[in-house]
Amino acid sequence: MIRYALVVFLAVILNISSKAQEEIKAISYNWKNVQISGGGFVDGIIFHPTAKGVRYCRTDMGGAYRWNDQSKRWEAILDWVTYKENNLMGVESIALDPNNPNRVLLACDTYTSSKGPNAILRSGDRAHTFQRTDVPFRMGGNENGRGNGERLAVDPNDGNMVYMGTRKDGLWKSTDGGAIWNKVESFPDITDNSGGTQSAGRGYRPQANGVIFIKFNPGSGSTNKGSSVIYAGVSLKGRTNLFRSTDKGVSWVAIPGEPVDMMPMRSTLAADGNLYITYSNNPGPNLVTNGAVYKLNTKNDEWTNITPEKPDTGIYQKFGYAGVSVDARHPQTLIVSTFNRIDKGKKASADDIYRSTDGGKTWTAIFSGKNKGFYDYSLAPYVERTGIHWLFDIEIDPLNPDHAMFTTGYGGHETFNLTDADKGKPTKWTAMSTGIEETVGLSLLSPPKGASLVSGIGDYGGFVHHNLDKPVPEGNFINPHFANTDEVTCAERNPDLMVRVGESSSQVGGGNIGYSLNGGKTWQTTGTTPEAGSKRGYISVSADGKAWIWMTQRSHPYVTHDNGATWQLVKGLPDNLRGVAANKINPNKFYAITLSPQKLFTSADGGNTFDEQDISLEGETAGAAQRGARGDIRGGMDRIYTTPGIENDLWIAAFDGLYHKSSKDNGFVKIAHVQELHAFGFGKAAPGANFPALYLVGNVNNQRGIYRSTDEGKTWVHINDAAHQWGLVLQITGDPKQYGRVYVGTHGRGVFYGDPVK
C-alpha cells in the first residue's frame, strides 16, 4: 500500500530577484466584486450540525465560500489560488467535523483529465488558512455528477477518520484528519465499463462517476472510538450501488434489495435510522429522464419506494430526483427535489420541492401545489427570467427547521418559513447568493461616458452596471437575450451606440447580435445577419458608430454600414482572426493582425477592404496551439488594440509579449520586461500624463500578476496581491472616466473592480 504524506503549508511568497525589485513596484489596491449575485452553479451546501451560522458551499469552477453570520454574506475562501494552480478552483466536495466547527476539508480538482494540481485542503480556523495534501487520485469538480455527494466525510465519532469517494480510483481514507491518504483495498471493484453513465453533451465525454457519498452512522460508535457502520453510494445502475461496512471500513457488503435500475444521487440519514436516497438514471446535470426516492430502514434492511411524483406522468417531461434533507429535530420530516423537470407546454424548467412530515407516506408540493411558494427576486433580479434548474442539493438548517436552502445553476434560494407549508400556507424564497459571484467575464467595456461597466458574461448574457455595488435592477441583457456574450463594444466618439455579439437564448428574444442607441438602456436586434446561423465571434465598431465589422464564429469577416440591415463580406481579410480593432479617432480606419504569418491589415474605407503588410515581432513564437492548450479561454491575447485619443497608435498583445507601434514608428517595438500576456486594456491617463494608463494580466520580470503602467509601458506597478489571484483571469480594462480604476473578468469568480488604496 502506497502512502502519500506530502503536506504543503499554503504561503504565497513574492520571490523576486533584486533586479526585479528595482524595476517593479507594488501598490495596494482595494478589490471588490461587481455585484451580479450568483451567476454560476453552486452544487453543494454543507451545514455544521451543531454550530449556529457555520456553513459552506462549493461551486463547480469558482472555488468555495464560507458564510459570515455577522455580515450575512458569503465570503470566498479560495481567491488565493494562482493561475498555475487554477485547477484547484473546482471543488468536488466539502466535509466538516461534527465535533469541531473550526475544522473544514475541501477536495479540490476541476477535471480528472487535467494535468494540473489536485489536493485535499484542511483548515482548523474556518477556512482562513489551509494545509494541503497533494493526492494521487483525480477529482472532477466541473464534470458530470458534480452535484452528487458528499464524497468527503469526517467520522462524527473520530475526527481523525476521514473518507473520500473518488470517481475512478475507488474509496480512500485518512486516519490523521486528512494529511495522509490510503486506498481502501477491501472496497469492492466499482469500475464502470459501460461508457454510458455520463452525457456526451455540452462537451462532456463519457466518464466514471465513482463513489458519490459517504454516510457514517453516529449511533454505531462512541466518542474517539469511531463509528462501526458506514454507507457508501456508487454512481452505477444495473449493478450494486450501495455498500455498507459494519466493522469501521474493514469489509464491505452490498445491501440486499437495493434498487439497481437507477443511480443514487444524494442521501441523508435520519436520527431514527432511516436512510433516504434519491435516484436518477443519469448522474446529471445532463440527460436525466427518470428518477425515484427510496427509504431504507437500516434496522431491518427494508426498502420502501416513497417517490412523491412518478416521472412519467402529468404535464412534465420525464425527470429525476436529486436533493434530499431531513429535519434534524423531526426525523420523519424531509424534503426532496425533482431534477430536470420540464413543462412540456411552456418548454421551461419546472423543478419542484416536495415535503413530507410522515417519512414519505404523503407529500406536499412547495411550488406547484395549491399553496404555491413564491420567489422574491430583488436580491438578484436577473434570475427571474432564468428559471430554477440544476436543483442538485437542498438542505434544512439543522438548527432552524424554518430555514432551508437549495442550489441551482445561478446560485440558489432560501426560505425562512418552511414549516408554513405544513399549515397550508405558501413559503417565500429569496436568493441566497449574496457574496457569491461565479460568472465568467468574457468581455468588458467601460465606455467613455454613461455606465461604469458593460460586461459580456458566460451563460447569463451580460449586464449594464451604473452602480457596481448593487445587482442591476432591470436584470441582464434582453432583446436579444444571450446565453453567452462573446464581445461588447461601443463607438468611441458616440458611446451611446453599443453592439454585442454572442449566442441567443430562447428565453427572451432571438438573434445573436444586438445593439443599443442609448448607452445600454434598451437593446434591439439587427434586421439581418451575415449568414444563416451567424453567431458569437468578435465585433468592432468605428469611432462614429457607422461601420461594424463582425468576425463571426463561422470565421468570415462581414461589415455593415446600416446597423445590420445589410452585410457584405470584407475584402482582404483572412478568416479565423481574433477580432478587428477600430481606430478610435478616424472612423474610416480599422486594423487586424495575424501572427503566423506576421502581418498587419489596415482599412481606410470604413472596413470594406483591407491592405496587408509584413511586420516583425521580436521573439513572438505565434504558437497558437500552445496558447490554446494553456487554457486561456477567450482571453485578451493575440489581438491588436488601438490607443484611445491617439490616432494610428497600435498595440499587439501576444502571449509571448506586448508590442507597441506609435504613430511615429514604422514598426512594432517589444515592451521590455513583459514575458507573458493573458489580457490587456487601457484606462484614464494619470494626472499630468498625456497617454492612457495601460493594464495587463501576465508576467512582468517573470512575476505573475496584474500590472499598471502610466508611461507607455516603460515601467510597471504590481496592483494585485497574494490574496487576490482568482485562478484564471480572462479580461482586463481600465475605466476611461476614473484614473486608477480597473476591471478584471475571471474564469468563475465573477468580475472585479479595483481602486488604488488612498
PDB file of C-alpha atoms in Angstrom, residues 38-252:
ATOM      1  CA  GLY A  38     -24.572  34.134  -8.080  1.00  0.00           C
ATOM      2  CA  GLY A  39     -24.328  33.528 -11.796  1.00  0.00           C
ATOM      3  CA  GLY A  40     -22.872  30.031 -11.652  1.00  0.00           C
ATOM      4  CA  PHE A  41     -23.536  26.516 -10.439  1.00  0.00           C
ATOM      5  CA  VAL A  42     -23.453  26.157  -6.665  1.00  0.00           C
ATOM      6  CA  ASP A  43     -23.585  22.374  -6.405  1.00  0.00           C
ATOM      7  CA  GLY A  44     -23.416  21.721  -2.681  1.00  0.00           C
ATOM      8  CA  ILE A  45     -24.320  23.332   0.672  1.00  0.00           C
ATOM      9  CA  ILE A  46     -22.833  21.980   3.885  1.00  0.00           C
ATOM     10  CA  PHE A  47     -24.237  22.963   7.312  1.00  0.00           C
ATOM     11  CA  HIS A  48     -22.438  22.240  10.549  1.00  0.00           C
ATOM     12  CA  PRO A  49     -24.832  20.088  12.601  1.00  0.00           C
ATOM     13  CA  THR A  50     -24.435  21.929  15.931  1.00  0.00           C
ATOM     14  CA  ALA A  51     -22.744  25.326  15.414  1.00  0.00           C
ATOM     15  CA  LYS A  52     -25.114  28.147  14.519  1.00  0.00           C
ATOM     16  CA  GLY A  53     -24.315  30.007  11.327  1.00  0.00           C
ATOM     17  CA  VAL A  54     -21.448  27.710  10.280  1.00  0.00           C
ATOM     18  CA  ARG A  55     -21.961  26.614   6.706  1.00  0.00           C
ATOM     19  CA  TYR A  56     -20.103  26.408   3.424  1.00  0.00           C
ATOM     20  CA  CYS A  57     -20.981  25.986  -0.206  1.00  0.00           C
ATOM     21  CA  ARG A  58     -18.993  24.693  -3.150  1.00  0.00           C
ATOM     22  CA  THR A  59     -19.042  25.512  -6.844  1.00  0.00           C
ATOM     23  CA  ASP A  60     -18.014  23.605  -9.928  1.00  0.00           C
ATOM     24  CA  MET A  61     -15.303  26.024 -11.122  1.00  0.00           C
ATOM     25  CA  GLY A  62     -15.457  29.132  -8.934  1.00  0.00           C
ATOM     26  CA  GLY A  63     -13.993  27.926  -5.654  1.00  0.00           C
ATOM     27  CA  ALA A  64     -15.845  27.672  -2.351  1.00  0.00           C
ATOM     28  CA  TYR A  65     -17.483  30.039   0.127  1.00  0.00           C
ATOM     29  CA  ARG A  66     -17.883  30.429   3.876  1.00  0.00           C
ATOM     30  CA  TRP A  67     -20.979  32.045   5.360  1.00  0.00           C
ATOM     31  CA  ASN A  68     -20.361  35.119   7.527  1.00  0.00           C
ATOM     32  CA  ASP A  69     -23.185  35.159  10.024  1.00  0.00           C
ATOM     33  CA  GLN A  70     -22.389  38.698  11.157  1.00  0.00           C
ATOM     34  CA  SER A  71     -22.363  40.402   7.746  1.00  0.00           C
ATOM     35  CA  LYS A  72     -24.944  37.961   6.321  1.00  0.00           C
ATOM     36  CA  ARG A  73     -22.814  37.388   3.235  1.00  0.00           C
ATOM     37  CA  TRP A  74     -20.873  34.548   1.673  1.00  0.00           C
ATOM     38  CA  GLU A  75     -17.100  35.004   1.584  1.00  0.00           C
ATOM     39  CA  ALA A  76     -14.820  33.400  -0.997  1.00  0.00           C
ATOM     40  CA  ILE A  77     -12.136  31.205   0.559  1.00  0.00           C
ATOM     41  CA  LEU A  78     -10.016  30.219  -2.468  1.00  0.00           C
ATOM     42  CA  ASP A  79      -9.176  33.570  -4.068  1.00  0.00           C
ATOM     43  CA  TRP A  80      -5.506  32.936  -3.292  1.00  0.00           C
ATOM     44  CA  VAL A  81      -5.372  30.137  -5.894  1.00  0.00           C
ATOM     45  CA  THR A  82      -2.839  31.120  -8.554  1.00  0.00           C
ATOM     46  CA  TYR A  83      -3.005  30.844 -12.321  1.00  0.00           C
ATOM     47  CA  LYS A  84      -0.732  27.808 -12.404  1.00  0.00           C
ATOM     48  CA  GLU A  85      -2.934  26.055  -9.852  1.00  0.00           C
ATOM     49  CA  ASN A  86      -6.321  27.174 -11.173  1.00  0.00           C
ATOM     50  CA  ASN A  87      -7.442  23.538 -11.385  1.00  0.00           C
ATOM     51  CA  LEU A  88      -7.999  23.770  -7.608  1.00  0.00           C
ATOM     52  CA  MET A  89     -10.937  26.142  -8.206  1.00  0.00           C
ATOM     53  CA  GLY A  90     -13.252  23.218  -8.974  1.00  0.00           C
ATOM     54  CA  VAL A  91     -14.384  21.877  -5.595  1.00  0.00           C
ATOM     55  CA  GLU A  92     -15.526  18.259  -5.690  1.00  0.00           C
ATOM     56  CA  SER A  93     -16.652  18.016  -2.072  1.00  0.00           C
ATOM     57  CA  ILE A  94     -16.543  19.653   1.381  1.00  0.00           C
ATOM     58  CA  ALA A  95     -16.575  17.977   4.798  1.00  0.00           C
ATOM     59  CA  LEU A  96     -16.988  19.406   8.292  1.00  0.00           C
ATOM     60  CA  ASP A  97     -16.024  17.860  11.616  1.00  0.00           C
ATOM     61  CA  PRO A  98     -19.284  17.488  13.583  1.00  0.00           C
ATOM     62  CA  ASN A  99     -17.373  17.912  16.858  1.00  0.00           C
ATOM     63  CA  ASN A 100     -15.192  20.851  15.833  1.00  0.00           C
ATOM     64  CA  PRO A 101     -16.872  23.712  13.955  1.00  0.00           C
ATOM     65  CA  ASN A 102     -13.470  25.240  13.175  1.00  0.00           C
ATOM     66  CA  ARG A 103     -12.403  22.295  11.001  1.00  0.00           C
ATOM     67  CA  VAL A 104     -13.218  22.080   7.304  1.00  0.00           C
ATOM     68  CA  LEU A 105     -11.788  19.957   4.477  1.00  0.00           C
ATOM     69  CA  LEU A 106     -12.042  20.640   0.744  1.00  0.00           C
ATOM     70  CA  ALA A 107     -11.455  18.209  -2.127  1.00  0.00           C
ATOM     71  CA  CYS A 108     -10.165  20.373  -4.992  1.00  0.00           C
ATOM     72  CA  ASP A 109      -9.705  19.296  -8.614  1.00  0.00           C
ATOM     73  CA  THR A 110     -11.706  20.607 -11.572  1.00  0.00           C
ATOM     74  CA  TYR A 111     -11.090  17.857 -14.134  1.00  0.00           C
ATOM     75  CA  THR A 112      -9.996  14.235 -13.862  1.00  0.00           C
ATOM     76  CA  SER A 113      -8.223  14.627 -17.203  1.00  0.00           C
ATOM     77  CA  SER A 114      -6.262  17.689 -16.129  1.00  0.00           C
ATOM     78  CA  LYS A 115      -2.522  17.640 -15.604  1.00  0.00           C
ATOM     79  CA  GLY A 116      -2.942  20.432 -13.092  1.00  0.00           C
ATOM     80  CA  PRO A 117      -2.745  20.064  -9.316  1.00  0.00           C
ATOM     81  CA  ASN A 118      -5.300  18.236  -7.204  1.00  0.00           C
ATOM     82  CA  ALA A 119      -5.370  18.346  -3.434  1.00  0.00           C
ATOM     83  CA  ILE A 120      -7.198  17.933  -0.157  1.00  0.00           C
ATOM     84  CA  LEU A 121      -7.139  21.243   1.726  1.00  0.00           C
ATOM     85  CA  ARG A 122      -7.500  21.202   5.507  1.00  0.00           C
ATOM     86  CA  SER A 123      -8.258  24.094   7.809  1.00  0.00           C
ATOM     87  CA  GLY A 124      -8.560  24.421  11.553  1.00  0.00           C
ATOM     88  CA  ASP A 125      -9.681  28.061  11.542  1.00  0.00           C
ATOM     89  CA  ARG A 126     -12.829  28.011   9.409  1.00  0.00           C
ATOM     90  CA  ALA A 127     -11.019  28.245   6.084  1.00  0.00           C
ATOM     91  CA  HIS A 128      -8.964  31.344   6.817  1.00  0.00           C
ATOM     92  CA  THR A 129      -5.752  29.335   6.324  1.00  0.00           C
ATOM     93  CA  PHE A 130      -5.110  25.878   4.927  1.00  0.00           C
ATOM     94  CA  GLN A 131      -2.747  22.950   4.991  1.00  0.00           C
ATOM     95  CA  ARG A 132      -2.519  20.952   1.812  1.00  0.00           C
ATOM     96  CA  THR A 133      -2.015  17.348   0.746  1.00  0.00           C
ATOM     97  CA  ASP A 134      -1.474  16.598  -2.925  1.00  0.00           C
ATOM     98  CA  VAL A 135      -3.261  13.314  -3.546  1.00  0.00           C
ATOM     99  CA  PRO A 136      -2.791  10.540  -6.135  1.00  0.00           C
ATOM    100  CA  PHE A 137      -6.473  10.284  -7.098  1.00  0.00           C
ATOM    101  CA  ARG A 138      -8.187  12.644  -9.547  1.00  0.00           C
ATOM    102  CA  MET A 139     -11.427  14.512  -8.942  1.00  0.00           C
ATOM    103  CA  GLY A 140     -13.884  16.281 -11.243  1.00  0.00           C
ATOM    104  CA  GLY A 141     -15.415  19.375  -9.694  1.00  0.00           C
ATOM    105  CA  ASN A 142     -16.747  20.510 -13.083  1.00  0.00           C
ATOM    106  CA  GLU A 143     -17.674  17.137 -14.529  1.00  0.00           C
ATOM    107  CA  ASN A 144     -20.997  15.338 -14.694  1.00  0.00           C
ATOM    108  CA  GLY A 145     -22.215  14.174 -11.319  1.00  0.00           C
ATOM    109  CA  ARG A 146     -20.697  17.190  -9.614  1.00  0.00           C
ATOM    110  CA  GLY A 147     -23.905  17.803  -7.700  1.00  0.00           C
ATOM    111  CA  ASN A 148     -23.837  14.337  -6.161  1.00  0.00           C
ATOM    112  CA  GLY A 149     -22.449  13.945  -2.705  1.00  0.00           C
ATOM    113  CA  GLU A 150     -20.972  14.489  -0.362  1.00  0.00           C
ATOM    114  CA  ARG A 151     -18.000  12.342  -1.360  1.00  0.00           C
ATOM    115  CA  LEU A 152     -15.843  13.618   1.525  1.00  0.00           C
ATOM    116  CA  ALA A 153     -16.887  12.842   5.114  1.00  0.00           C
ATOM    117  CA  VAL A 154     -15.496  13.038   8.667  1.00  0.00           C
ATOM    118  CA  ASP A 155     -16.449  10.384  11.205  1.00  0.00           C
ATOM    119  CA  PRO A 156     -18.645  12.080  13.874  1.00  0.00           C
ATOM    120  CA  ASN A 157     -17.089   9.787  16.496  1.00  0.00           C
ATOM    121  CA  ASP A 158     -13.481  10.265  15.441  1.00  0.00           C
ATOM    122  CA  GLY A 159     -12.362  13.492  13.765  1.00  0.00           C
ATOM    123  CA  ASN A 160      -9.152  11.865  12.580  1.00  0.00           C
ATOM    124  CA  MET A 161     -11.047   9.363  10.417  1.00  0.00           C
ATOM    125  CA  VAL A 162     -11.890  10.856   7.011  1.00  0.00           C
ATOM    126  CA  TYR A 163     -13.183   9.067   3.912  1.00  0.00           C
ATOM    127  CA  MET A 164     -13.084  10.230   0.299  1.00  0.00           C
ATOM    128  CA  GLY A 165     -15.056   8.643  -2.540  1.00  0.00           C
ATOM    129  CA  THR A 166     -13.385   9.127  -5.908  1.00  0.00           C
ATOM    130  CA  ARG A 167     -14.577   8.913  -9.486  1.00  0.00           C
ATOM    131  CA  LYS A 168     -12.032   6.486 -10.893  1.00  0.00           C
ATOM    132  CA  ASP A 169      -9.879   5.295  -8.013  1.00  0.00           C
ATOM    133  CA  GLY A 170     -12.280   3.753  -5.527  1.00  0.00           C
ATOM    134  CA  LEU A 171     -12.540   4.627  -1.845  1.00  0.00           C
ATOM    135  CA  TRP A 172      -9.765   6.284   0.189  1.00  0.00           C
ATOM    136  CA  LYS A 173      -9.363   7.047   3.862  1.00  0.00           C
ATOM    137  CA  SER A 174      -7.186   9.065   6.199  1.00  0.00           C
ATOM    138  CA  THR A 175      -6.629   8.252   9.856  1.00  0.00           C
ATOM    139  CA  ASP A 176      -4.898  11.535  10.725  1.00  0.00           C
ATOM    140  CA  GLY A 177      -7.500  14.120   9.756  1.00  0.00           C
ATOM    141  CA  GLY A 178      -6.719  14.242   6.043  1.00  0.00           C
ATOM    142  CA  ALA A 179      -2.934  14.593   5.910  1.00  0.00           C
ATOM    143  CA  ILE A 180      -2.065  11.059   4.784  1.00  0.00           C
ATOM    144  CA  TRP A 181      -4.322   9.028   2.483  1.00  0.00           C
ATOM    145  CA  ASN A 182      -4.511   5.291   1.805  1.00  0.00           C
ATOM    146  CA  LYS A 183      -6.721   3.408  -0.610  1.00  0.00           C
ATOM    147  CA  VAL A 184      -9.324   1.138   0.974  1.00  0.00           C
ATOM    148  CA  GLU A 185      -8.276  -2.038  -0.815  1.00  0.00           C
ATOM    149  CA  SER A 186     -11.173  -4.032   0.607  1.00  0.00           C
ATOM    150  CA  PHE A 187     -13.776  -1.825  -1.054  1.00  0.00           C
ATOM    151  CA  PRO A 188     -15.474  -3.648  -3.958  1.00  0.00           C
ATOM    152  CA  ASP A 189     -14.382  -3.097  -7.540  1.00  0.00           C
ATOM    153  CA  ILE A 190     -16.730  -0.460  -8.950  1.00  0.00           C
ATOM    154  CA  THR A 191     -15.015   0.007 -12.294  1.00  0.00           C
ATOM    155  CA  ASP A 192     -17.615   1.225 -14.765  1.00  0.00           C
ATOM    156  CA  ASN A 193     -17.051  -0.137 -18.256  1.00  0.00           C
ATOM    157  CA  SER A 194     -20.441   0.824 -19.652  1.00  0.00           C
ATOM    158  CA  GLY A 195     -19.262   4.174 -21.002  1.00  0.00           C
ATOM    159  CA  GLY A 196     -22.841   5.366 -20.868  1.00  0.00           C
ATOM    160  CA  THR A 197     -23.278   6.652 -17.357  1.00  0.00           C
ATOM    161  CA  GLN A 198     -22.435  10.189 -18.385  1.00  0.00           C
ATOM    162  CA  SER A 199     -23.769  12.538 -21.009  1.00  0.00           C
ATOM    163  CA  ALA A 200     -21.608  13.283 -24.005  1.00  0.00           C
ATOM    164  CA  GLY A 201     -23.416  16.590 -24.491  1.00  0.00           C
ATOM    165  CA  ARG A 202     -22.066  20.076 -23.810  1.00  0.00           C
ATOM    166  CA  GLY A 203     -18.502  18.949 -24.312  1.00  0.00           C
ATOM    167  CA  TYR A 204     -18.546  16.153 -21.736  1.00  0.00           C
ATOM    168  CA  ARG A 205     -17.163  12.738 -22.577  1.00  0.00           C
ATOM    169  CA  PRO A 206     -18.457   9.505 -21.088  1.00  0.00           C
ATOM    170  CA  GLN A 207     -16.719   9.113 -17.754  1.00  0.00           C
ATOM    171  CA  ALA A 208     -16.889   7.228 -14.490  1.00  0.00           C
ATOM    172  CA  ASN A 209     -18.583   8.925 -11.551  1.00  0.00           C
ATOM    173  CA  GLY A 210     -17.490   6.505  -8.852  1.00  0.00           C
ATOM    174  CA  VAL A 211     -18.234   6.764  -5.141  1.00  0.00           C
ATOM    175  CA  ILE A 212     -20.579   9.703  -4.669  1.00  0.00           C
ATOM    176  CA  PHE A 213     -21.473   9.750  -0.982  1.00  0.00           C
ATOM    177  CA  ILE A 214     -20.227   8.522   2.393  1.00  0.00           C
ATOM    178  CA  LYS A 215     -22.502   8.334   5.434  1.00  0.00           C
ATOM    179  CA  PHE A 216     -21.427   7.404   8.970  1.00  0.00           C
ATOM    180  CA  ASN A 217     -23.994   6.111  11.452  1.00  0.00           C
ATOM    181  CA  PRO A 218     -23.172   8.090  14.632  1.00  0.00           C
ATOM    182  CA  GLY A 219     -25.120   5.663  16.811  1.00  0.00           C
ATOM    183  CA  SER A 220     -22.850   2.788  15.843  1.00  0.00           C
ATOM    184  CA  GLY A 221     -19.849   4.119  17.736  1.00  0.00           C
ATOM    185  CA  SER A 222     -18.667   6.225  20.625  1.00  0.00           C
ATOM    186  CA  THR A 223     -16.566   9.345  21.066  1.00  0.00           C
ATOM    187  CA  ASN A 224     -12.933   8.948  19.991  1.00  0.00           C
ATOM    188  CA  LYS A 225     -13.523   5.292  19.093  1.00  0.00           C
ATOM    189  CA  GLY A 226     -15.106   5.789  15.691  1.00  0.00           C
ATOM    190  CA  SER A 227     -18.295   4.645  14.000  1.00  0.00           C
ATOM    191  CA  SER A 228     -18.678   0.990  13.111  1.00  0.00           C
ATOM    192  CA  VAL A 229     -21.321   1.418  10.408  1.00  0.00           C
ATOM    193  CA  ILE A 230     -20.502   3.319   7.214  1.00  0.00           C
ATOM    194  CA  TYR A 231     -22.515   3.585   3.983  1.00  0.00           C
ATOM    195  CA  ALA A 232     -21.068   4.294   0.537  1.00  0.00           C
ATOM    196  CA  GLY A 233     -23.176   5.126  -2.519  1.00  0.00           C
ATOM    197  CA  VAL A 234     -21.813   4.461  -6.003  1.00  0.00           C
ATOM    198  CA  SER A 235     -22.958   6.018  -9.272  1.00  0.00           C
ATOM    199  CA  LEU A 236     -23.866   2.782 -11.053  1.00  0.00           C
ATOM    200  CA  LYS A 237     -27.024   1.270 -12.487  1.00  0.00           C
ATOM    201  CA  GLY A 238     -27.648  -2.360 -13.312  1.00  0.00           C
ATOM    202  CA  ARG A 239     -25.181  -3.271 -10.580  1.00  0.00           C
ATOM    203  CA  THR A 240     -24.789  -2.974  -6.836  1.00  0.00           C
ATOM    204  CA  ASN A 241     -24.606   0.720  -5.958  1.00  0.00           C
ATOM    205  CA  LEU A 242     -24.946   0.865  -2.174  1.00  0.00           C
ATOM    206  CA  PHE A 243     -22.461  -0.748   0.194  1.00  0.00           C
ATOM    207  CA  ARG A 244     -22.212  -0.988   3.967  1.00  0.00           C
ATOM    208  CA  SER A 245     -19.418  -1.682   6.396  1.00  0.00           C
ATOM    209  CA  THR A 246     -20.149  -2.756   9.966  1.00  0.00           C
ATOM    210  CA  ASP A 247     -16.533  -3.024  11.068  1.00  0.00           C
ATOM    211  CA  LYS A 248     -15.199   0.506  10.609  1.00  0.00           C
ATOM    212  CA  GLY A 249     -14.447   0.085   6.926  1.00  0.00           C
ATOM    213  CA  VAL A 250     -12.507  -3.167   7.129  1.00  0.00           C
ATOM    214  CA  SER A 251     -15.023  -5.060   4.974  1.00  0.00           C
ATOM    215  CA  TRP A 252     -17.932  -4.008   2.732  1.00  0.00           C
TER     216      TRP A 252
END
